[in-house]
Coordinates of N, CA and C in Angstrom, one line a residue:
M18 N 206.7 259.0 95.2 CA 205.4 258.0 94.8 C 204.6 258.0 96.0
S19 N 203.4 257.1 95.0 CA 201.9 256.8 95.9 C 202.4 255.5 96.3
V20 N 201.9 255.2 97.8 CA 201.5 254.0 98.2 C 200.2 253.8 97.9
Y21 N 199.4 252.1 97.5 CA 198.5 252.0 97.8 C 198.2 251.0 98.3
V22 N 196.8 251.0 99.3 CA 197.2 249.7 100.7 C 195.8 249.5 100.4
Y23 N 195.4 248.1 100.1 CA 194.6 247.5 99.0 C 194.4 246.4 100.8
Q24 N 193.1 246.2 101.2 CA 192.3 245.2 101.8 C 191.3 244.6 101.6
T25 N 191.4 244.0 101.9 CA 190.2 242.8 101.8 C 189.6 242.6 102.8
F26 N 188.4 241.8 103.2 CA 187.3 241.6 104.4 C 186.3 240.4 104.2
E27 N 186.2 240.4 104.7 CA 184.5 239.5 104.6 C 183.7 239.8 105.6
L28 N 182.2 240.3 105.1 CA 181.1 240.9 106.7 C 180.7 239.8 106.5
K29 N 180.1 239.5 107.4 CA 179.4 239.2 108.8 C 178.5 238.5 108.0
Q30 N 177.5 238.2 106.9 CA 176.2 237.4 107.0 C 174.8 238.2 107.4
D31 N 174.9 237.2 108.9 CA 173.3 237.7 109.7 C 174.2 239.7 110.1
Q32 N 174.8 240.6 109.8 CA 174.8 241.1 110.1 C 175.5 242.4 109.0
L33 N 174.7 242.4 108.0 CA 175.3 242.6 106.8 C 175.5 244.3 106.3
S34 N 173.5 244.6 106.8 CA 173.0 245.6 106.9 C 174.2 246.4 107.6
E35 N 174.4 246.2 109.2 CA 174.8 246.9 109.8 C 176.2 247.1 109.2
A36 N 176.8 246.1 108.8 CA 178.8 245.8 108.9 C 178.8 247.1 107.7
I37 N 177.8 247.2 106.9 CA 178.1 247.8 105.4 C 178.0 249.7 105.7
K38 N 176.7 249.5 106.9 CA 177.1 251.2 107.4 C 177.9 251.1 107.6
N39 N 179.1 250.5 109.2 CA 180.3 250.7 109.8 C 181.1 250.9 108.6
V40 N 181.5 250.1 107.5 CA 182.4 250.4 106.7 C 182.9 251.9 105.5
R41 N 181.0 252.1 105.6 CA 181.2 253.2 105.1 C 181.2 254.2 105.9
T42 N 180.8 254.6 107.1 CA 181.3 255.5 107.9 C 182.6 255.9 108.1
I43 N 183.3 254.5 108.5 CA 185.3 254.1 108.7 C 185.7 255.4 106.7
Q44 N 184.8 254.4 105.4 CA 185.4 255.1 104.8 C 185.4 257.0 104.5
N45 N 183.8 256.9 105.2 CA 183.8 258.3 105.3 C 184.1 259.2 106.2
F46 N 184.2 259.3 107.3 CA 185.4 259.3 108.6 C 186.8 259.8 107.9
R47 N 187.1 258.6 107.7 CA 189.0 258.9 107.3 C 189.1 259.8 106.2
N48 N 188.2 260.1 104.9 CA 187.9 260.9 103.8 C 188.3 262.4 104.1
E49 N 187.2 262.4 105.7 CA 187.0 263.3 105.9 C 188.0 264.5 106.9
H50 N 188.5 263.4 107.8 CA 189.2 263.7 108.8 C 191.5 263.4 108.6
Y51 N 191.2 263.2 107.4 CA 192.8 263.0 107.2 C 193.1 263.0 106.0
D52 N 194.5 263.5 105.7 CA 195.1 263.5 104.1 C 195.5 262.3 103.4
H53 N 194.7 261.4 103.1 CA 194.8 260.7 102.2 C 193.2 260.5 102.1
Q54 N 193.2 259.3 100.7 CA 191.7 259.6 99.8 C 191.8 258.1 100.4
I55 N 190.3 257.1 101.3 CA 190.0 255.7 100.4 C 188.8 255.7 99.9
E56 N 188.7 254.2 99.1 CA 187.7 253.7 98.5 C 187.4 252.9 99.0
L57 N 185.7 252.9 98.9 CA 184.7 251.5 99.3 C 184.8 250.8 97.9
L58 N 185.4 248.7 97.9 CA 184.7 248.7 97.0 C 183.8 247.3 97.3
S59 N 183.0 247.2 96.6 CA 182.1 246.4 96.5 C 181.8 244.9 95.8
P60 N 181.4 243.6 95.9 CA 181.8 242.6 95.3 C 180.7 242.7 93.8
I61 N 181.1 242.6 93.0 CA 180.1 242.1 91.1 C 180.5 240.6 91.2
S62 N 181.8 240.2 91.3 CA 181.9 238.7 91.1 C 183.0 238.2 92.0
G63 N 182.5 237.1 92.1 CA 183.3 235.8 93.4 C 182.8 236.3 94.5
D64 N 183.5 235.9 95.7 CA 182.8 235.8 96.6 C 182.1 237.0 97.3
D65 N 180.9 237.0 97.2 CA 179.4 237.8 97.6 C 179.6 238.9 98.7
F66 N 180.3 238.4 100.0 CA 180.5 239.3 101.1 C 182.0 239.4 101.1
K67 N 182.7 239.9 100.2 CA 184.3 240.1 100.3 C 184.4 241.8 99.4
Y68 N 184.4 242.7 100.6 CA 184.4 243.7 100.5 C 185.9 243.6 101.1
A69 N 186.0 245.1 99.0 CA 188.0 246.3 99.9 C 187.8 247.3 100.0
F70 N 189.0 247.9 101.1 CA 189.2 249.5 101.1 C 190.7 249.5 100.0
V71 N 191.1 250.7 99.6 CA 192.1 250.6 98.8 C 192.5 252.1 99.1
S72 N 193.1 252.6 100.4 CA 193.7 253.9 100.5 C 195.3 254.2 99.7
V73 N 195.1 256.0 99.0 CA 195.9 255.9 98.4 C 197.0 256.9 99.2
F74 N 198.4 257.1 99.1 CA 198.9 258.1 100.2 C 199.9 257.9 99.2
E75 N 200.9 259.7 99.6 CA 201.8 260.3 98.8 C 202.8 259.1 98.8
G76 N 203.3 258.8 99.9 CA 203.8 258.0 100.2 C 204.3 257.0 101.7
L77 N 205.2 256.4 101.5 CA 204.8 255.5 102.7 C 205.5 256.5 104.5
A78 N 205.8 257.8 104.1 CA 205.9 258.3 105.2 C 204.7 259.0 105.7
E79 N 204.3 259.3 104.7 CA 202.7 260.2 104.4 C 201.9 258.8 105.4
M80 N 201.8 257.7 104.7 CA 201.3 256.9 105.2 C 200.9 255.8 106.8
E81 N 202.1 256.2 107.1 CA 203.0 255.9 108.3 C 202.6 256.9 109.4
L82 N 202.1 258.2 108.6 CA 201.7 259.9 110.1 C 200.5 259.9 109.9
Q83 N 199.7 259.5 108.4 CA 197.8 259.0 108.3 C 198.1 258.1 109.6
S84 N 198.2 256.9 109.9 CA 197.7 255.7 109.9 C 198.0 255.9 112.4
K85 N 198.9 256.5 112.2 CA 199.7 257.2 114.2 C 198.4 258.3 114.3
K86 N 197.7 258.7 113.4 CA 197.2 260.3 114.0 C 195.4 259.3 113.5
M87 N 195.7 258.3 112.5 CA 193.8 257.7 113.7 C 194.0 256.8 114.4
F88 N 195.0 256.2 114.8 CA 195.4 255.8 115.8 C 195.3 256.1 117.2
E89 N 195.4 257.4 117.2 CA 195.2 258.1 118.2 C 194.0 258.7 118.8
D90 N 192.9 258.6 117.8 CA 191.9 259.2 117.7 C 190.9 258.5 118.2
E91 N 190.3 258.7 119.3 CA 189.3 257.6 119.9 C 187.9 257.7 119.1
E92 N 187.6 258.3 118.5 CA 186.5 258.6 117.8 C 186.3 256.8 116.0
Y93 N 187.6 257.5 115.8 CA 188.2 256.1 114.6 C 188.4 254.8 115.7
K94 N 189.2 255.1 117.0 CA 189.0 253.7 117.2 C 188.1 252.7 117.6
Q95 N 186.9 254.0 118.0 CA 185.3 253.1 118.5 C 185.2 252.7 116.7
L96 N 185.6 253.2 115.5 CA 184.4 252.7 114.4 C 185.6 251.6 114.0
M97 N 187.0 251.2 114.4 CA 187.8 250.4 114.1 C 187.5 248.8 115.0
T98 N 187.0 249.0 116.4 CA 187.0 248.3 116.8 C 186.0 247.8 116.8
A99 N 184.4 248.6 116.0 CA 183.6 247.5 116.1 C 183.1 246.3 114.9
F100 N 184.2 247.6 113.7 CA 185.4 246.8 112.2 C 185.0 245.2 112.9
M101 N 186.3 245.2 113.4 CA 186.7 244.0 113.7 C 186.6 243.3 114.4
T102 N 185.6 243.8 115.2 CA 184.3 242.7 116.7 C 183.5 241.6 116.4
K103 N 182.8 243.1 115.8 CA 181.0 242.5 115.0 C 180.8 242.4 113.7
F104 N 182.1 243.2 112.8 CA 181.7 243.1 111.5 C 182.2 241.9 110.7
I105 N 183.4 242.0 110.5 CA 184.2 240.9 110.1 C 183.9 239.4 110.2
V106 N 184.1 239.0 109.4 CA 184.6 237.1 109.3 C 186.3 237.3 109.9
Q107 N 185.8 236.7 111.1 CA 187.3 236.3 112.1 C 188.5 236.3 111.5
G108 N 189.8 236.5 110.6 CA 190.6 236.0 110.2 C 190.5 236.9 108.7
S109 N 189.8 237.5 108.3 CA 189.4 237.4 106.7 C 189.9 238.4 106.9
L110 N 190.9 239.4 107.2 CA 191.4 240.8 107.1 C 192.9 240.6 106.0
H111 N 192.5 240.8 104.9 CA 193.8 241.2 104.4 C 194.8 242.1 103.6
T112 N 195.7 242.9 104.0 CA 196.1 243.9 103.6 C 197.5 244.1 102.6
Q113 N 197.6 244.3 101.7 CA 198.9 244.1 101.1 C 198.6 246.1 100.5
M114 N 200.5 245.8 100.0 CA 200.6 247.1 100.3 C 201.5 247.7 98.8
Y115 N 201.2 248.7 98.2 CA 202.0 249.1 96.4 C 202.3 250.0 96.2
R116 N 203.4 250.5 95.4 CA 203.9 251.9 95.2 C 203.6 251.7 94.0
T117 N 203.8 253.0 93.5 CA 203.9 252.9 91.5 C 205.2 253.0 91.4
M118 N 205.2 252.6 90.2 CA 206.7 253.0 89.3 C 206.2 253.6 88.5
P119 N 207.3 254.1 88.7 CA 207.9 255.8 87.3 C 208.0 255.1 86.0
G120 N 206.9 256.1 84.7 CA 207.1 255.2 83.7 C 208.7 255.2 83.1
L121 N 208.8 255.0 81.8 CA 210.0 255.5 81.3 C 210.0 257.0 80.5
K122 N 210.9 257.3 80.2 CA 211.0 258.9 79.5 C 211.4 258.8 78.8
N123 N 212.5 257.5 78.4 CA 212.3 258.0 76.5 C 212.7 256.7 76.5
E124 N 213.4 256.3 75.2 CA 213.5 254.9 74.7 C 214.4 254.3 75.5
K125 N 215.5 255.0 75.8 CA 217.3 254.8 75.7 C 217.1 254.3 77.2
D126 N 216.0 254.8 78.2 CA 215.4 254.7 79.2 C 214.7 252.6 79.9
S127 N 214.8 252.8 77.7 CA 213.8 251.4 78.5 C 214.6 250.5 78.1
K128 N 216.1 250.3 77.4 CA 217.0 249.6 77.6 C 217.9 249.3 79.1
D129 N 217.7 250.3 80.0 CA 218.4 249.6 81.2 C 217.6 248.5 82.2

């Protein structure tokens, strides 16, 4: 069953163009170097500087394996250090994890 990691964060207004370049670089780096997919979401409504990453993993074990690989990678750690210290508002990073639920196979299953 798939695991979705939804991370929201607020970009610093005075560094917006550099911050967007950083998060797009993180997105590209992860998509090219690791076995999961990540999307960068930009706001249409609501808080103007609140962005989000949505990552999809094959399961919890795969998420843990990919996380371990990422945080052993010096290039990735440099990107994340800049992200955390320069480009986001302190305390604005919020992470939620979801897993997919299988659909019902037939009407009999829906009674359970």
